[in-house]
Coordinates of C-alpha atoms in Angstrom, one line a residue:
M1 CA -0.4 0.1 0.1
K2 CA 0.6 3.4 0.0
V3 CA 4.0 5.0 2.1
K4 CA 2.2 8.4 2.9
M5 CA 5.0 9.6 5.7
L6 CA 8.5 9.2 7.1
S7 CA 9.6 10.9 9.8
R8 CA 13.8 10.7 11.2
N9 CA 14.7 10.0 14.8
P10 CA 17.1 13.4 14.8
D11 CA 19.5 11.8 17.1
S12 CA 21.0 9.3 14.8
Y13 CA 23.1 12.3 13.4
V14 CA 25.3 11.9 15.6
R15 CA 24.7 7.9 16.5
E16 CA 25.8 5.2 13.8
T17 CA 23.7 2.8 16.0
K18 CA 20.7 4.6 16.0
L19 CA 19.6 5.0 12.0
D20 CA 16.0 4.7 13.0
L21 CA 13.5 5.7 10.5
Q22 CA 9.4 5.9 11.2
R23 CA 7.0 4.9 8.4
G24 CA 3.4 5.6 8.6
H25 CA 2.1 2.6 6.0
K26 CA -1.6 3.8 4.2
A27 CA -3.1 1.1 6.9
V28 CA -3.2 0.7 10.8
L29 CA 0.9 0.1 11.1
V30 CA 3.9 2.1 11.7
R31 CA 6.9 0.4 10.8
I32 CA 10.7 1.5 12.6
W33 CA 13.7 0.8 10.3
N34 CA 17.2 0.8 10.4
L35 CA 19.2 2.4 7.9
T36 CA 22.0 0.8 8.1
K37 CA 21.0 -2.4 8.4
R38 CA 18.1 -2.1 6.0
K39 CA 15.4 -4.1 8.3
C40 CA 11.8 -3.0 10.3
I41 CA 12.9 -3.6 13.2
R42 CA 9.1 -2.8 14.7
M43 CA 5.8 -2.9 13.2
I44 CA 3.1 -0.8 15.6
Q45 CA -0.3 -1.2 15.2
A46 CA -0.9 2.2 16.4
H47 CA -4.6 3.4 15.4
E48 CA -8.0 2.0 14.3
G49 CA -7.9 3.4 10.9
F50 CA -5.2 5.0 8.9
V51 CA -1.8 6.7 10.2
R52 CA -2.1 10.3 8.8
G53 CA 0.9 11.8 10.9
I54 CA 4.4 11.4 12.5
C55 CA 6.6 13.4 14.4
T56 CA 9.9 12.3 16.4
R57 CA 10.8 14.4 19.7
F58 CA 13.5 16.3 19.3
C59 CA 15.8 14.5 22.1
G60 CA 14.9 11.3 19.9
T61 CA 13.6 9.2 23.0
S62 CA 10.1 9.0 21.6
F63 CA 7.1 10.0 18.5
F64 CA 3.9 10.7 18.0
T65 CA 1.2 9.2 15.5
V66 CA -2.1 10.7 14.4
G67 CA -4.8 8.8 12.8
D68 CA -8.5 8.5 11.7
D69 CA -9.8 7.4 15.1
K70 CA -9.2 11.2 16.0
T71 CA -6.4 10.4 18.1
V72 CA -2.5 11.4 19.2
K73 CA -0.6 9.0 20.5
Q74 CA 3.3 9.4 22.2
W75 CA 5.3 5.4 22.2
K76 CA 8.6 5.1 22.8
M77 CA 11.7 5.3 20.3
D78 CA 13.2 1.2 21.5
G79 CA 10.5 -1.2 22.3
P80 CA 9.0 -2.8 25.3
S81 CA 11.4 -5.4 27.3
Y82 CA 9.9 -9.5 27.1
G83 CA 6.4 -10.2 28.4
E84 CA 5.8 -5.8 28.5
E85 CA 2.8 -5.2 25.6
E86 CA 3.1 -2.8 23.1
E87 CA 2.0 0.5 24.7
P88 CA 1.3 4.0 23.8
L89 CA 3.2 6.6 26.3
H90 CA 0.5 9.2 26.6
T91 CA -3.1 9.7 24.6
I92 CA -5.1 12.1 24.8
L93 CA -6.4 14.9 28.1
G94 CA -9.2 15.4 26.5
K95 CA -11.0 17.4 23.3
V96 CA -13.3 19.5 22.0
I97 CA -16.1 19.2 19.6
L98 CA -17.1 22.0 17.6
D99 CA -19.7 22.8 15.1
M100 CA -18.0 22.5 12.0
R101 CA -14.6 20.9 10.8
T102 CA -11.3 22.6 12.6
N103 CA -8.5 22.5 9.8
T104 CA -5.8 23.2 11.8
I105 CA -4.2 24.8 15.6
C106 CA -1.6 26.8 16.7
W107 CA 0.0 26.7 19.9
N108 CA 0.8 30.9 20.9
P109 CA 4.7 30.9 21.5
M110 CA 4.5 33.3 24.9
E111 CA 1.2 31.7 26.8
A112 CA 1.7 27.6 27.3
F113 CA -1.9 26.8 27.2
I114 CA -3.7 29.3 24.7
F115 CA -4.0 27.9 21.3
T116 CA -6.0 29.1 18.0
A117 CA -8.0 26.5 15.8
A118 CA -8.8 27.5 12.1
N119 CA -11.9 26.1 10.9
E120 CA -14.8 25.8 8.5
D121 CA -17.1 27.8 9.6
Y122 CA -15.2 30.8 8.8
N123 CA -14.0 32.0 12.3
L124 CA -11.4 30.7 14.1
Y125 CA -11.7 30.1 17.9
T126 CA -8.7 30.5 20.7
F127 CA -8.8 28.8 23.3
D128 CA -7.2 27.8 27.0
M129 CA -6.6 24.3 27.4
R130 CA -7.8 24.4 31.1
A131 CA -10.8 25.7 30.1
L132 CA -11.9 24.2 26.7
D133 CA -15.8 24.4 27.5
T134 CA -16.0 27.9 26.1
P135 CA -13.5 29.9 24.0
V136 CA -11.8 32.7 25.6
M137 CA -12.5 34.6 22.0
I138 CA -14.0 34.1 18.6
H139 CA -12.4 35.9 15.5
M140 CA -14.9 36.8 12.7
D141 CA -13.8 38.5 9.2
H142 CA -13.2 35.6 6.6
V143 CA -15.9 34.5 4.7
S144 CA -15.3 31.5 4.0
A145 CA -13.3 28.3 6.1
V146 CA -10.0 29.2 7.2
L147 CA -7.4 26.6 6.1
D148 CA -4.6 27.6 8.0
V149 CA -3.2 30.1 10.9
D150 CA 0.2 31.2 12.2
Y151 CA 1.0 33.1 15.5
S152 CA 3.9 35.8 15.8
P153 CA 7.1 35.1 18.0
T154 CA 6.3 38.4 19.8
G155 CA 2.3 35.9 20.6
K156 CA 0.3 39.6 20.3
D157 CA -1.2 38.6 17.0
F158 CA -1.8 35.7 14.4
V159 CA -2.1 35.6 10.2
S160 CA -4.8 33.5 9.1
A161 CA -5.3 31.6 5.9
S162 CA -8.5 31.7 4.1
F163 CA -10.5 30.2 1.2
D164 CA -11.4 33.5 0.4
K165 CA -8.5 34.2 -1.1
S166 CA -7.4 36.5 1.5
I167 CA -5.0 36.4 4.8
R168 CA -5.7 38.5 7.6
I169 CA -3.8 39.4 10.8
F170 CA -5.7 39.1 14.2
P171 CA -4.5 40.5 17.5
V172 CA -4.9 38.1 19.9
D173 CA -7.7 40.1 22.4
R174 CA -9.8 41.4 19.5
S175 CA -12.6 39.9 17.5
R176 CA -11.9 41.3 14.2
S177 CA -8.6 41.8 11.8
R178 CA -6.8 44.9 11.6
E179 CA -5.2 43.8 8.1
V180 CA -6.4 42.1 5.5
Y181 CA -4.3 41.3 2.2
H182 CA -5.0 41.1 -0.8
T183 CA -4.3 40.8 -4.7
K184 CA -5.9 39.7 -7.9
R185 CA -4.3 36.8 -9.2
M186 CA -4.4 35.3 -5.1
Q187 CA -6.3 32.1 -5.3
H188 CA -7.5 30.2 -2.4
V189 CA -4.6 30.8 0.2
I190 CA -3.7 26.9 1.3
C191 CA -0.8 27.8 4.1
V192 CA 1.0 30.7 6.1
K193 CA 3.6 31.2 8.3
W194 CA 5.2 34.4 10.2
T195 CA 8.9 34.9 9.6
S196 CA 10.7 34.1 13.1
D197 CA 11.8 38.4 13.0
S198 CA 8.9 38.9 13.3
K199 CA 8.3 41.6 10.0
Y200 CA 7.2 39.5 6.7
I201 CA 3.9 36.4 5.9
M202 CA 4.6 34.0 3.8
C203 CA 1.8 32.4 1.9
G204 CA 1.4 29.8 -0.5
S205 CA -1.8 29.6 -2.5
D206 CA -3.9 27.7 -5.1
E207 CA -2.2 29.2 -8.3
M208 CA 1.7 28.1 -7.0
N209 CA 3.0 30.8 -6.0
I210 CA 4.8 32.2 -2.8
R211 CA 4.1 36.0 -1.2
L212 CA 5.9 37.8 1.4
W213 CA 3.9 40.6 2.6
K214 CA 5.1 43.0 5.3
A215 CA 3.6 42.3 9.2
N216 CA 2.7 45.9 9.5
A217 CA 1.2 47.9 6.2
S218 CA 2.5 50.8 6.6
E219 CA 6.0 50.0 7.5
K220 CA 8.8 51.2 6.2
L221 CA 12.2 49.0 5.4
G222 CA 15.5 49.4 5.5
V223 CA 17.6 51.6 7.4
L224 CA 16.2 54.8 9.0
T225 CA 17.7 58.1 10.3
S226 CA 17.3 59.6 14.0
R227 CA 14.9 62.0 12.1
E228 CA 12.9 59.5 10.5
K229 CA 12.6 57.4 13.4
A230 CA 11.3 60.7 15.9
A231 CA 8.6 60.9 13.1
T232 CA 7.5 57.4 12.9
D233 CA 7.4 57.5 16.5
Y234 CA 5.6 60.6 16.9
N235 CA 2.8 59.6 14.4
Q236 CA 2.0 56.4 15.9
R237 CA 1.7 57.9 19.3
L238 CA -0.6 60.8 17.7
K239 CA -2.7 57.3 16.6
E240 CA -2.8 55.9 19.6
K241 CA -3.7 58.8 21.6
F242 CA -7.0 59.5 18.7
Q243 CA -7.6 56.3 17.7
H244 CA -11.0 56.3 19.2
H245 CA -12.3 59.4 17.5
P246 CA -14.2 59.0 15.0
H247 CA -12.7 60.0 12.3
I248 CA -9.7 58.5 13.0
K249 CA -11.1 55.4 14.1
R250 CA -12.6 55.1 10.4
I251 CA -10.3 55.5 8.5
S252 CA -7.8 53.1 10.3
R253 CA -9.9 50.0 10.1
H254 CA -11.1 51.4 6.3
R255 CA -9.6 48.8 4.0
H256 CA -10.9 48.7 0.6
L257 CA -11.8 44.7 -0.1
P258 CA -12.9 42.9 -3.8
K259 CA -16.2 43.2 -4.8
S260 CA -16.8 39.3 -3.7
I261 CA -15.7 39.6 -0.5
Y262 CA -17.5 42.7 0.1
S263 CA -20.9 41.6 -1.0
Q264 CA -20.6 38.3 0.9
I265 CA -19.4 40.5 4.3
Q266 CA -22.9 42.3 3.5
E267 CA -25.2 39.2 3.2
Q268 CA -23.9 37.3 6.0
R269 CA -24.3 40.2 8.2
I270 CA -28.3 40.4 7.1
M271 CA -28.2 36.8 8.0
K272 CA -26.7 37.9 11.2
E273 CA -29.1 40.6 12.0
A274 CA -31.7 38.0 11.3
R275 CA -30.9 35.5 13.4
R276 CA -31.0 38.2 16.4
R277 CA -33.7 39.5 15.2
K278 CA -35.6 35.7 15.3
E279 CA -34.2 35.0 18.8
L280 CA -35.6 38.1 20.1
N281 CA -39.2 37.4 19.1
R282 CA -38.2 34.3 20.3
I283 CA -38.2 35.0 23.7
K284 CA -40.3 37.9 24.1
H285 CA -43.4 35.5 22.6
S286 CA -42.0 32.6 25.4
K287 CA -43.3 32.1 28.8
P288 CA -40.9 33.9 31.0
G289 CA -37.8 31.6 31.2
S290 CA -38.5 29.3 29.2
V291 CA -36.4 29.7 26.4
Q292 CA -33.1 31.0 28.0
R293 CA -30.3 33.1 25.9
V294 CA -26.9 31.0 24.9
S295 CA -23.6 33.1 24.4
E296 CA -22.2 33.1 21.0
K297 CA -19.4 31.6 22.8
K298 CA -21.3 29.0 23.9
K299 CA -23.4 28.3 21.1
R300 CA -20.2 27.4 18.7
V301 CA -19.1 24.1 21.2
V302 CA -21.3 20.7 20.4
A303 CA -19.0 19.0 23.9
V304 CA -16.5 18.4 25.6
V305 CA -14.9 15.0 26.0
K306 CA -12.9 14.3 29.4

């Protein structure tokens, strides 16, 4: 059958006696190979269904697998001793089930318990893993499925890629994006990454191009003189001071959008208002206390399994 993924033991570059390679078979088996002997030394029936991913731990003592049974398992690199059964070291602590499929997640590099999930329902959900029953924040603005997400090294912003042919930059504590990037030629955006210097964003799209964007669209690149730095800092302070003034706020938030995205935003706004009005009418014309209002955050979570 097809070989779907490979993962090499990082410890093997310095230890010739440990040249191990993991291979996930498109069945239910994980095979561990010794490269020098060209011999399969172990076979593990890891999951109930296809094995979809393998990743080796940086120290080389264990590796992780993910499968169609919707579980992630950690396994020892060394085989079990005589008389022991092949069992994973760890499995899931718990899981949260949302309305629609989650395409990918990304952990906040500065806050160990916070992660953001990119979902098919056009939204992104930031969760605290210690309390999965309610998302910390719902990030809305996309008009199609969100396919990828990545955090900035500072942990204060993240970027998302969507099927609506755009990428958006969100502050972690805001539900709306602060920036949107799009071009006429760019098609469905499949993946996105934030560079380690926190200045650029890279994205890959369906028309086989990789694009490089500035993390701050108005930031001047290159070496700045002392007067330019002073002027930039002064202008930034003015923006922060008057950011809540109606005219300043309108100018800073305004973005030109493609006609297709703009029309879908207007359509979704009408649909959302209709749902809100229907819910209020149901509460108004029902027996007091018989219909409870449920917050938007609670509506998105179907179940939490411990």
